[in-house]
PDB file of C-alpha atoms in Angstrom:
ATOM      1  CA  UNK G 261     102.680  96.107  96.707  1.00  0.00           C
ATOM      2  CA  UNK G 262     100.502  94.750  99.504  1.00  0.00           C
ATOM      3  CA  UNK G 263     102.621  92.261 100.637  1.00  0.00           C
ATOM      4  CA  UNK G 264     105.780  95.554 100.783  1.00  0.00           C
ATOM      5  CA  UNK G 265     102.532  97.631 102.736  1.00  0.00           C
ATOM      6  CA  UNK G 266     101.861  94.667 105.315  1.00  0.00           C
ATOM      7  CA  UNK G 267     105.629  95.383 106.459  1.00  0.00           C
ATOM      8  CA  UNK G 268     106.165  98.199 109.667  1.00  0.00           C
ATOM      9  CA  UNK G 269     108.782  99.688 108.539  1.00  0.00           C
ATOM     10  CA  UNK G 270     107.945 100.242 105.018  1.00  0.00           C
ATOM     11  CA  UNK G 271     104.664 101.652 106.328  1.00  0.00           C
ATOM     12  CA  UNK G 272     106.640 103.940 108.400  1.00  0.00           C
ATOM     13  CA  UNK G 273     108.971 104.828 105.393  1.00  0.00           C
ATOM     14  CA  UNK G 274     105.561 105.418 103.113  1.00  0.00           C
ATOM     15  CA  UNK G 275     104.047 107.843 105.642  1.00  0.00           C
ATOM     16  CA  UNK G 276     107.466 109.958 106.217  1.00  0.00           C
ATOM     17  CA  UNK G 277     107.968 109.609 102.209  1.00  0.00           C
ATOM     18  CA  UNK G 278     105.096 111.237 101.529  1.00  0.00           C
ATOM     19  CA  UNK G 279     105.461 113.942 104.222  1.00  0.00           C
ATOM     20  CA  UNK G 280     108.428 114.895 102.632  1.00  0.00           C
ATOM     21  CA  UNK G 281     106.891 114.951  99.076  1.00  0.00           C
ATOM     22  CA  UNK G 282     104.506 117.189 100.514  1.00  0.00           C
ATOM     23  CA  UNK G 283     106.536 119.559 101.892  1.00  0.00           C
ATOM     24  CA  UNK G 284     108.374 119.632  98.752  1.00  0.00           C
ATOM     25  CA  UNK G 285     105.692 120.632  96.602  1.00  0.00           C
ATOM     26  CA  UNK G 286     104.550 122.879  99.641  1.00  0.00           C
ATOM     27  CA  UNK G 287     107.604 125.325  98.958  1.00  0.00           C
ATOM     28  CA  UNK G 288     107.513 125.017  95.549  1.00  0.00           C
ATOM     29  CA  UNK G 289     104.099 125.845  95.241  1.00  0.00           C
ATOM     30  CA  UNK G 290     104.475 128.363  98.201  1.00  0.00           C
ATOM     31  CA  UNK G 291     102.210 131.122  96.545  1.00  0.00           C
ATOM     32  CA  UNK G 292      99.561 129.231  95.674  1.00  0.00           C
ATOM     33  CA  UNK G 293      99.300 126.696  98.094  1.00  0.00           C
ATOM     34  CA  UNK G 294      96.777 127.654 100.653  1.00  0.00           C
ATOM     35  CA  UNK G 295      98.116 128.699 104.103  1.00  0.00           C
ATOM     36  CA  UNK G 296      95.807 126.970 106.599  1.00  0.00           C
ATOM     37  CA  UNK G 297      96.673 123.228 104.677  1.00  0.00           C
ATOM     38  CA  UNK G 298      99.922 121.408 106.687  1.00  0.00           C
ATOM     39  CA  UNK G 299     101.303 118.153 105.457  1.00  0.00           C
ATOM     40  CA  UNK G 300      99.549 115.927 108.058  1.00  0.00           C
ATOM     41  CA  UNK G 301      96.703 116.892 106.740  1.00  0.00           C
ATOM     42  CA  UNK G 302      97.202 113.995 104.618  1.00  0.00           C
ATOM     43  CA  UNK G 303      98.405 111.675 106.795  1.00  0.00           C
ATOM     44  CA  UNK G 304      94.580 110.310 106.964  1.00  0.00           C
ATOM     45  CA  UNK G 305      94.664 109.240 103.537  1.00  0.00           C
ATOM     46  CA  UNK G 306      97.079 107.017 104.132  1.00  0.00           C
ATOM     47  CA  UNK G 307      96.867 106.054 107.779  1.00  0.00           C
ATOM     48  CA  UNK G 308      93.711 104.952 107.536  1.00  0.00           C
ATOM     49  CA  UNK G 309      94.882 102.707 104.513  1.00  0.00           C
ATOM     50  CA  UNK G 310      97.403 101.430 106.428  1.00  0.00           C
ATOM     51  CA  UNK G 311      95.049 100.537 109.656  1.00  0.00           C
ATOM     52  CA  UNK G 312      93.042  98.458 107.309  1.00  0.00           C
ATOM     53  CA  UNK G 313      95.848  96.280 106.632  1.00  0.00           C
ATOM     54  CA  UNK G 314      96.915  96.053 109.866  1.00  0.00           C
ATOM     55  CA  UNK G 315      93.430  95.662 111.275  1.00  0.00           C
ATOM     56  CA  UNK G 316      91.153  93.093 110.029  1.00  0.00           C
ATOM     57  CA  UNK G 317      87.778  94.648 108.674  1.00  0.00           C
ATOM     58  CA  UNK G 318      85.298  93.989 111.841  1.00  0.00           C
ATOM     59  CA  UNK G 319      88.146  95.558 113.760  1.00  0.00           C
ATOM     60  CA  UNK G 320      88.165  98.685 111.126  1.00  0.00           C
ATOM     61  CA  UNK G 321      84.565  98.996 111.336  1.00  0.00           C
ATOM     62  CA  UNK G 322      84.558  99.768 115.100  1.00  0.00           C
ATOM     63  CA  UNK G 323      86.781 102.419 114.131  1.00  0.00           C
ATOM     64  CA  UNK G 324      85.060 103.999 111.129  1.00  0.00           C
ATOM     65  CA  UNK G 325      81.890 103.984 113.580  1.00  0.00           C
ATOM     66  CA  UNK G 326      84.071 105.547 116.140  1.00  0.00           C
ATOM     67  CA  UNK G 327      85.033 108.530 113.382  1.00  0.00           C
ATOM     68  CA  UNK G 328      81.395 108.706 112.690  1.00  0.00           C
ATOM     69  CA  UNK G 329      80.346 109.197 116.365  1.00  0.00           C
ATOM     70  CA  UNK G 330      83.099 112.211 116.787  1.00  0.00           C
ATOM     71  CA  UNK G 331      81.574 113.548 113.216  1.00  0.00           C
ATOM     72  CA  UNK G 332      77.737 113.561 115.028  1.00  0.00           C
ATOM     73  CA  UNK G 333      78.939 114.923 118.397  1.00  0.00           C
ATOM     74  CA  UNK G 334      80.999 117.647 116.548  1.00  0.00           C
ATOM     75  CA  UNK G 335      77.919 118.395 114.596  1.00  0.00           C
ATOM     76  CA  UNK G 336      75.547 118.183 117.376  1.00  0.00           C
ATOM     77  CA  UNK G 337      77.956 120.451 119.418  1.00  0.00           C
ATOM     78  CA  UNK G 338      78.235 123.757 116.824  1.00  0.00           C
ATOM     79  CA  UNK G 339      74.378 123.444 116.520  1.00  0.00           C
ATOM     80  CA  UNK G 340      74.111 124.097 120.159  1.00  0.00           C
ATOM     81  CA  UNK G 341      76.517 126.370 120.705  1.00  0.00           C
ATOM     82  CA  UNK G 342      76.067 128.680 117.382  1.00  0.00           C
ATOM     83  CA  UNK G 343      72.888 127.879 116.366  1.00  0.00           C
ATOM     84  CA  UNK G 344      73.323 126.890 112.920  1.00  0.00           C
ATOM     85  CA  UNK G 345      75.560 124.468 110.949  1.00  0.00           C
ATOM     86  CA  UNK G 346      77.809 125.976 107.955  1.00  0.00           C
ATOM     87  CA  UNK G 347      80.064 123.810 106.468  1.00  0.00           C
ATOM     88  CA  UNK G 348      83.279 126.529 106.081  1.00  0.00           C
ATOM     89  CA  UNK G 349      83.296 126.763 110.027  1.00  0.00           C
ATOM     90  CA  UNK G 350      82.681 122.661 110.578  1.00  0.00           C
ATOM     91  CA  UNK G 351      84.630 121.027 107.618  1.00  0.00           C
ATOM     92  CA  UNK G 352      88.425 122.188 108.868  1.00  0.00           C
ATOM     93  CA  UNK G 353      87.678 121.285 112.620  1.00  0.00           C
ATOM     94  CA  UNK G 354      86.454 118.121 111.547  1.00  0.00           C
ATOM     95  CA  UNK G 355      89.521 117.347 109.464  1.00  0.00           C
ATOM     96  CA  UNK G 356      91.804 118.328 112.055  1.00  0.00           C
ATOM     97  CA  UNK G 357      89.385 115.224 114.629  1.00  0.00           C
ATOM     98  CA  UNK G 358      90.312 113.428 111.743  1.00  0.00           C
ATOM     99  CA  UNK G 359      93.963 113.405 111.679  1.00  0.00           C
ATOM    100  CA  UNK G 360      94.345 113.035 115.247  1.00  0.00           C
ATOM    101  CA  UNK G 361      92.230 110.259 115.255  1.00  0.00           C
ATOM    102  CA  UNK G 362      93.132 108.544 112.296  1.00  0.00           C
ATOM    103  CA  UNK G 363      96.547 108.817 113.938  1.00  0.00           C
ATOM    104  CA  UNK G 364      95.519 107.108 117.206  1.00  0.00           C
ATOM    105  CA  UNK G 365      93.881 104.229 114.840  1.00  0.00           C
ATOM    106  CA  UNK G 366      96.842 103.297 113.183  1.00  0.00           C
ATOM    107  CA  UNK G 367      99.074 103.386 116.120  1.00  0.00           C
ATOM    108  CA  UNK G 368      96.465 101.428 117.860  1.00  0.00           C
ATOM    109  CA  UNK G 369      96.507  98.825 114.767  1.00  0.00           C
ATOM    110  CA  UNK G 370     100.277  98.442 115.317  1.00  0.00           C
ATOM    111  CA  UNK G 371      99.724  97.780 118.709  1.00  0.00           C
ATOM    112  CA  UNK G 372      97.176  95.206 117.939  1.00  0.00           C
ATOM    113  CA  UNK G 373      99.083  93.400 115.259  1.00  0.00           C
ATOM    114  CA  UNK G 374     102.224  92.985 117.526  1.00  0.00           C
ATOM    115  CA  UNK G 375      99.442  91.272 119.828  1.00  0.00           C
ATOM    116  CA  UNK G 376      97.827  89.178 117.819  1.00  0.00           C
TER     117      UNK G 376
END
């Protein structure tokens, strides 16, 4: 399975596969599946996976301390500007840094394995 994972276009294939599987159990689970939660809202889970193969580890730490900077300065920023921290109001902004920048990781970790 890691040797299938350490190919493009079956990583690719994996992340639209299960986009699709979510959306599938999105509409048939349309009453009970809660209306803020999209399918790339997953896409972390996996892209992140995915970076690590394509990355070697030093490389993946620079970005797991690059996910923990944006998770200080996000905290540091509702502090300031509400007063007070409450995890409802921080946890879905957070997750929504997350998939963006879990997204620019992985596209950045194709980019570096095609250059080195």
């Amino acid at each position: 399975m890691n040797s299938l994972m350490n190919n493009l276009p079956a990583q690719l294939l994996s992340l639209v596969l299960m986009s699709i599987v979510i959306l599938l159990i999105q509409r048939l689970l349309h009453f009970f599946w809660p209306k803020r939660l999209r399918y790339y809202d997953f896409w972390p889970l996996l892209t992140l996976y995915l970076s690590v193969l394509n990355l070697s580890l030093n490389w993946f730490a620079y970005a797991v301390i690059g996910w923990t900077l944006i998770g200080i300065i996000l905290v540091i920023g509702i502090i300031i500007r509400q007063g007070e921290l409450l995890y409802r109001q921080f946890s879905p902004i957070f997750w929504r840094f997350t998939v963006v920048y879990s997204t620019i990781v992985y596209i950045c970790s194709i980019i570096y394995r095609f250059m080195g």
